[in-house]
Amino acid sequence: MTGAVAANARVGARAFAMRGAAAMAALVLSMTAPHGARAADAASGASGPSAPAAPIAPAEKLLFLTPHLQGIASQTELDYSLVVSAPPDKQTDRVRVLVASAGNANSDATVSDASGKVQLPENLPCNPVILYFLERDIAGMEQATGGQRRYFQQRVRLALAASPTITDTTIQIDGKPVKARKIVIQPYLHDPNAQRFPKFTSKRYTFVLAEGVPGGVSLLRTDVPGDNDDFAHPLKTESLSYEGSLRKLSPPAHGTPTSPAAPPAGPRASR
């Protein structure tokens, strides 16, 4: 990795960490609209008849309203490999989700990466690594284009609310086939403002979730294609994939669980 790329990565990581819970809460709010929109109207004192709420799309339910951490023992760490590839440069990180209460019953699962613990809003039923990945992506889009983060949040939300196809697929866990579901969206493909950031017009987001994977998330990935929408030779790819889990970590004396430096042994999903 070149010095310039490394410096940009450090700046991006710091910017992401500084946004904290407020930015993540904004993402959750936008992802769960129209409920969030109604709450905002009520808070601002809006009056008058409102349009009927559109049903939440199956893709939104699968990603954000599913209790992915059910069945996970307390003090379990889920490890994910984060790989950012912009040929010829490549960087990696390990992202950890610590499930503090059994099944995340207290909505107290935490996410950490190389920058430390990432602040998240409470009472999320989903695996928070999904929101971590999307918020990280949105921060990157904002930095790369100079656009407004709320705009990119809305484009992703609209793409998921449009009921994209949920495809049944099969992944490999320790060489064994496991049933999974895949969602693919291209939020900027028909964006009327796409001419402002043409490199990202065909950017593709892929979500692969499987009940047979601890935490429910097998792979989260974005691809920015090369010239003429060449996805075989992408300009940039970012992927977060499940690596394994370590169960029954012992909480430290002051109540903030710690993680081992070495990756834990556990089932691995093939990419």
GROMACS .gro file of C-alpha atoms in nm:
model
  271
    1MET     CA    1   0.000   0.000   0.000
    2THR     CA    2   0.144   0.336  -0.102
    3GLY     CA    3   0.201   0.615   0.148
    4ALA     CA    4  -0.073   0.828  -0.007
    5VAL     CA    5  -0.329   0.548   0.007
    6ALA     CA    6  -0.232   0.466   0.365
    7ALA     CA    7  -0.267   0.831   0.465
    8ASN     CA    8  -0.609   0.853   0.301
    9ALA     CA    9  -0.716   0.534   0.478
   10ARG     CA   10  -0.611   0.677   0.814
   11VAL     CA   11  -0.796   1.003   0.743
   12GLY     CA   12  -1.106   0.809   0.642
   13ALA     CA   13  -1.090   0.593   0.953
   14ARG     CA   14  -1.057   0.897   1.179
   15ALA     CA   15  -1.342   1.077   1.001
   16PHE     CA   16  -1.562   0.770   1.034
   17ALA     CA   17  -1.485   0.730   1.404
   18MET     CA   18  -1.552   1.098   1.477
   19ARG     CA   19  -1.904   1.085   1.336
   20GLY     CA   20  -2.008   0.853   1.617
   21ALA     CA   21  -2.357   0.763   1.723
   22ALA     CA   22  -2.531   1.064   1.570
   23ALA     CA   23  -2.430   0.969   1.217
   24MET     CA   24  -2.517   0.606   1.269
   25ALA     CA   25  -2.854   0.702   1.415
   26ALA     CA   26  -2.920   0.913   1.106
   27LEU     CA   27  -2.847   0.613   0.887
   28VAL     CA   28  -3.082   0.392   1.087
   29LEU     CA   29  -3.350   0.661   1.065
   30SER     CA   30  -3.318   0.687   0.689
   31MET     CA   31  -3.312   0.309   0.645
   32THR     CA   32  -3.634   0.262   0.841
   33ALA     CA   33  -3.835   0.535   0.668
   34PRO     CA   34  -4.127   0.602   0.639
   35HIS     CA   35  -4.141   0.542   1.014
   36GLY     CA   36  -3.849   0.779   1.062
   37ALA     CA   37  -4.015   1.040   0.843
   38ARG     CA   38  -4.332   1.028   1.051
   39ALA     CA   39  -4.129   1.066   1.369
   40ALA     CA   40  -3.951   1.367   1.221
   41ASP     CA   41  -4.282   1.524   1.121
   42ALA     CA   42  -4.420   1.473   1.470
   43ALA     CA   43  -4.109   1.625   1.626
   44SER     CA   44  -4.130   1.931   1.400
   45GLY     CA   45  -4.500   1.981   1.468
   46ALA     CA   46  -4.612   1.902   1.114
   47SER     CA   47  -4.988   1.879   1.085
   48GLY     CA   48  -5.246   1.779   0.830
   49PRO     CA   49  -5.328   1.448   0.663
   50SER     CA   50  -5.034   1.226   0.582
   51ALA     CA   51  -4.996   0.968   0.308
   52PRO     CA   52  -5.038   0.604   0.407
   53ALA     CA   53  -4.712   0.447   0.514
   54ALA     CA   54  -4.559   0.222   0.252
   55PRO     CA   55  -4.482  -0.128   0.376
   56ILE     CA   56  -4.122  -0.203   0.462
   57ALA     CA   57  -3.965  -0.399   0.177
   58PRO     CA   58  -3.846  -0.757   0.234
   59ALA     CA   59  -3.485  -0.652   0.169
   60GLU     CA   60  -3.509  -0.387   0.441
   61LYS     CA   61  -3.659  -0.638   0.683
   62LEU     CA   62  -3.387  -0.893   0.610
   63LEU     CA   63  -3.105  -0.644   0.660
   64PHE     CA   64  -3.225  -0.414   0.936
   65LEU     CA   65  -3.520  -0.568   1.119
   66THR     CA   66  -3.402  -0.926   1.158
   67PRO     CA   67  -3.254  -1.034   1.495
   68HIS     CA   68  -2.942  -1.188   1.339
   69LEU     CA   69  -2.773  -1.236   1.676
   70GLN     CA   70  -3.040  -1.462   1.824
   71GLY     CA   71  -2.886  -1.783   1.954
   72ILE     CA   72  -2.542  -1.629   2.003
   73ALA     CA   73  -2.404  -1.693   2.353
   74SER     CA   74  -2.315  -1.400   2.574
   75GLN     CA   75  -1.956  -1.273   2.550
   76THR     CA   76  -1.914  -1.412   2.200
   77GLU     CA   77  -1.693  -1.231   1.950
   78LEU     CA   78  -1.771  -1.251   1.579
   79ASP     CA   79  -1.474  -1.173   1.357
   80TYR     CA   80  -1.493  -1.029   1.007
   81SER     CA   81  -1.223  -0.960   0.750
   82LEU     CA   82  -1.241  -0.617   0.586
   83VAL     CA   83  -1.053  -0.597   0.256
   84VAL     CA   84  -1.025  -0.278   0.049
   85SER     CA   85  -0.876  -0.333  -0.295
   86ALA     CA   86  -0.800  -0.050  -0.539
   87PRO     CA   87  -0.543  -0.213  -0.769
   88PRO     CA   88  -0.254  -0.218  -0.727
   89ASP     CA   89  -0.314  -0.120  -0.363
   90LYS     CA   90  -0.481  -0.335  -0.101
   91GLN     CA   91  -0.546  -0.293   0.269
   92THR     CA   92  -0.702  -0.521   0.529
   93ASP     CA   93  -0.853  -0.484   0.874
   94ARG     CA   94  -1.032  -0.704   1.123
   95VAL     CA   95  -1.376  -0.594   1.239
   96ARG     CA   96  -1.513  -0.744   1.559
   97VAL     CA   97  -1.868  -0.766   1.687
   98LEU     CA   98  -1.892  -0.847   2.056
   99VAL     CA   99  -2.228  -0.993   2.160
  100ALA     CA  100  -2.239  -0.898   2.527
  101SER     CA  101  -2.582  -1.038   2.623
  102ALA     CA  102  -2.713  -1.375   2.507
  103GLY     CA  103  -2.886  -1.334   2.172
  104ASN     CA  104  -2.820  -0.959   2.200
  105ALA     CA  105  -3.125  -0.946   2.426
  106ASN     CA  106  -3.010  -0.615   2.572
  107SER     CA  107  -2.919  -0.465   2.233
  108ASP     CA  108  -2.566  -0.413   2.362
  109ALA     CA  109  -2.357  -0.570   2.086
  110THR     CA  110  -2.056  -0.354   2.001
  111VAL     CA  111  -1.840  -0.311   1.690
  112SER     CA  112  -1.471  -0.232   1.682
  113ASP     CA  113  -1.202  -0.201   1.416
  114ALA     CA  114  -0.846  -0.072   1.398
  115SER     CA  115  -0.962   0.271   1.515
  116GLY     CA  116  -1.124   0.124   1.827
  117LYS     CA  117  -1.484   0.086   1.936
  118VAL     CA  118  -1.740   0.235   1.697
  119GLN     CA  119  -2.032   0.411   1.864
  120LEU     CA  120  -2.372   0.276   1.755
  121PRO     CA  121  -2.731   0.360   1.845
  122GLU     CA  122  -2.908   0.125   2.081
  123ASN     CA  123  -3.204  -0.108   2.032
  124LEU     CA  124  -3.101  -0.242   1.692
  125PRO     CA  125  -3.238  -0.590   1.618
  126CYS     CA  126  -2.993  -0.652   1.332
  127ASN     CA  127  -2.628  -0.743   1.335
  128PRO     CA  128  -2.465  -0.399   1.376
  129VAL     CA  129  -2.186  -0.492   1.136
  130ILE     CA  130  -2.432  -0.421   0.852
  131LEU     CA  131  -2.475  -0.062   0.965
  132TYR     CA  132  -2.102  -0.034   1.024
  133PHE     CA  133  -2.032  -0.137   0.666
  134LEU     CA  134  -2.292   0.094   0.513
  135GLU     CA  135  -2.195   0.393   0.723
  136ARG     CA  136  -1.832   0.337   0.632
  137ASP     CA  137  -1.928   0.323   0.265
  138ILE     CA  138  -2.136   0.640   0.287
  139ALA     CA  139  -1.849   0.823   0.458
  140GLY     CA  140  -1.624   0.710   0.173
  141MET     CA  141  -1.870   0.831  -0.091
  142GLU     CA  142  -1.893   1.168   0.079
  143GLN     CA  143  -1.515   1.200   0.089
  144ALA     CA  144  -1.461   1.081  -0.270
  145THR     CA  145  -1.730   1.296  -0.435
  146GLY     CA  146  -1.778   1.599  -0.210
  147GLY     CA  147  -2.149   1.514  -0.199
  148GLN     CA  148  -2.378   1.513   0.103
  149ARG     CA  149  -2.386   1.198   0.314
  150ARG     CA  150  -2.762   1.223   0.360
  151TYR     CA  151  -2.802   1.206  -0.018
  152PHE     CA  152  -2.608   0.880  -0.039
  153GLN     CA  153  -2.802   0.741   0.258
  154GLN     CA  154  -3.124   0.815   0.075
  155ARG     CA  155  -3.008   0.652  -0.250
  156VAL     CA  156  -2.921   0.329  -0.067
  157ARG     CA  157  -3.246   0.338   0.127
  158LEU     CA  158  -3.452   0.391  -0.192
  159ALA     CA  159  -3.275   0.105  -0.368
  160LEU     CA  160  -3.361  -0.131  -0.082
  161ALA     CA  161  -3.716   0.004  -0.051
  162ALA     CA  162  -3.771  -0.074  -0.421
  163SER     CA  163  -3.793  -0.443  -0.326
  164PRO     CA  164  -3.484  -0.580  -0.500
  165THR     CA  165  -3.483  -0.951  -0.566
  166ILE     CA  166  -3.372  -1.173  -0.277
  167THR     CA  167  -3.199  -1.468  -0.441
  168ASP     CA  168  -3.150  -1.807  -0.283
  169THR     CA  169  -2.789  -1.914  -0.310
  170THR     CA  170  -2.540  -2.151  -0.150
  171ILE     CA  171  -2.216  -2.062   0.026
  172GLN     CA  172  -1.941  -2.283   0.162
  173ILE     CA  173  -1.866  -2.304   0.534
  174ASP     CA  174  -1.567  -2.526   0.611
  175GLY     CA  175  -1.623  -2.698   0.279
  176LYS     CA  176  -1.989  -2.765   0.348
  177PRO     CA  177  -2.279  -2.605   0.155
  178VAL     CA  178  -2.497  -2.365   0.352
  179LYS     CA  179  -2.814  -2.200   0.226
  180ALA     CA  180  -2.799  -1.824   0.200
  181ARG     CA  181  -2.989  -1.527   0.060
  182LYS     CA  182  -2.836  -1.259  -0.159
  183ILE     CA  183  -2.943  -0.901  -0.231
  184VAL     CA  184  -2.781  -0.693  -0.505
  185ILE     CA  185  -2.854  -0.323  -0.558
  186GLN     CA  186  -2.712  -0.040  -0.772
  187PRO     CA  187  -2.835   0.277  -0.597
  188TYR     CA  188  -2.692   0.524  -0.849
  189LEU     CA  189  -2.773   0.347  -1.175
  190HIS     CA  190  -3.075   0.564  -1.255
  191ASP     CA  191  -2.984   0.855  -1.032
  192PRO     CA  192  -3.071   1.186  -1.207
  193ASN     CA  193  -2.765   1.340  -1.042
  194ALA     CA  194  -2.527   1.060  -1.140
  195GLN     CA  195  -2.342   1.286  -1.384
  196ARG     CA  196  -2.190   1.455  -1.080
  197PHE     CA  197  -2.005   1.134  -0.991
  198PRO     CA  198  -1.995   0.923  -1.310
  199LYS     CA  199  -1.732   0.682  -1.174
  200PHE     CA  200  -1.988   0.551  -0.923
  201THR     CA  201  -2.297   0.533  -1.146
  202SER     CA  202  -2.287   0.152  -1.174
  203LYS     CA  203  -2.151   0.087  -0.825
  204ARG     CA  204  -2.287  -0.243  -0.699
  205TYR     CA  205  -2.371  -0.347  -0.342
  206THR     CA  206  -2.398  -0.716  -0.255
  207PHE     CA  207  -2.535  -0.854   0.073
  208VAL     CA  208  -2.516  -1.227   0.149
  209LEU     CA  209  -2.691  -1.346   0.466
  210ALA     CA  210  -2.723  -1.698   0.600
  211GLU     CA  211  -2.888  -1.835   0.912
  212GLY     CA  212  -2.619  -2.102   0.922
  213VAL     CA  213  -2.349  -1.838   0.979
  214PRO     CA  214  -2.315  -1.707   1.337
  215GLY     CA  215  -2.448  -1.351   1.332
  216GLY     CA  216  -2.630  -1.410   1.003
  217VAL     CA  217  -2.390  -1.209   0.785
  218SER     CA  218  -2.165  -1.396   0.544
  219LEU     CA  219  -2.055  -1.120   0.304
  220LEU     CA  220  -2.107  -0.747   0.249
  221ARG     CA  221  -1.940  -0.608  -0.063
  222THR     CA  222  -1.927  -0.305  -0.290
  223ASP     CA  223  -1.774  -0.295  -0.638
  224VAL     CA  224  -1.692   0.012  -0.845
  225PRO     CA  225  -1.649  -0.123  -1.200
  226GLY     CA  226  -1.372  -0.033  -1.441
  227ASP     CA  227  -1.427   0.136  -1.776
  228ASN     CA  228  -1.741   0.030  -1.965
  229ASP     CA  229  -1.887  -0.127  -1.649
  230ASP     CA  230  -1.611  -0.386  -1.630
  231PHE     CA  231  -1.682  -0.563  -1.301
  232ALA     CA  232  -1.416  -0.822  -1.383
  233HIS     CA  233  -1.155  -0.550  -1.340
  234PRO     CA  234  -1.306  -0.315  -1.078
  235LEU     CA  235  -1.156   0.018  -0.988
  236LYS     CA  236  -1.227  -0.053  -0.622
  237THR     CA  237  -1.377  -0.333  -0.417
  238GLU     CA  238  -1.457  -0.333  -0.046
  239SER     CA  239  -1.567  -0.653   0.122
  240LEU     CA  240  -1.648  -0.756   0.475
  241SER     CA  241  -1.671  -1.132   0.523
  242TYR     CA  242  -1.732  -1.357   0.820
  243GLU     CA  243  -1.415  -1.522   0.948
  244GLY     CA  244  -1.505  -1.701   1.269
  245SER     CA  245  -1.619  -1.669   1.629
  246LEU     CA  246  -1.477  -1.702   1.977
  247ARG     CA  247  -1.726  -1.791   2.247
  248LYS     CA  248  -1.752  -1.715   2.615
  249LEU     CA  249  -1.494  -1.440   2.643
  250SER     CA  250  -1.434  -1.339   3.002
  251PRO     CA  251  -1.541  -0.979   3.068
  252PRO     CA  252  -1.271  -0.771   3.236
  253ALA     CA  253  -1.309  -0.634   3.585
  254HIS     CA  254  -1.442  -0.297   3.468
  255GLY     CA  255  -1.705  -0.442   3.238
  256THR     CA  256  -1.562  -0.360   2.895
  257PRO     CA  257  -1.495  -0.688   2.717
  258THR     CA  258  -1.161  -0.734   2.547
  259SER     CA  259  -1.069  -0.923   2.232
  260PRO     CA  260  -0.773  -1.147   2.162
  261ALA     CA  261  -0.503  -1.019   1.930
  262ALA     CA  262  -0.499  -1.339   1.724
  263PRO     CA  263  -0.799  -1.441   1.509
  264PRO     CA  264  -1.008  -1.711   1.674
  265ALA     CA  265  -1.056  -2.054   1.531
  266GLY     CA  266  -1.401  -2.112   1.391
  267PRO     CA  267  -1.600  -2.183   1.076
  268ARG     CA  268  -1.504  -1.968   0.781
  269ALA     CA  269  -1.719  -1.865   0.490
  270SER     CA  270  -1.557  -1.890   0.149
  271ARG     CA  271  -1.553  -1.575  -0.062
   0.00000   0.00000   0.00000
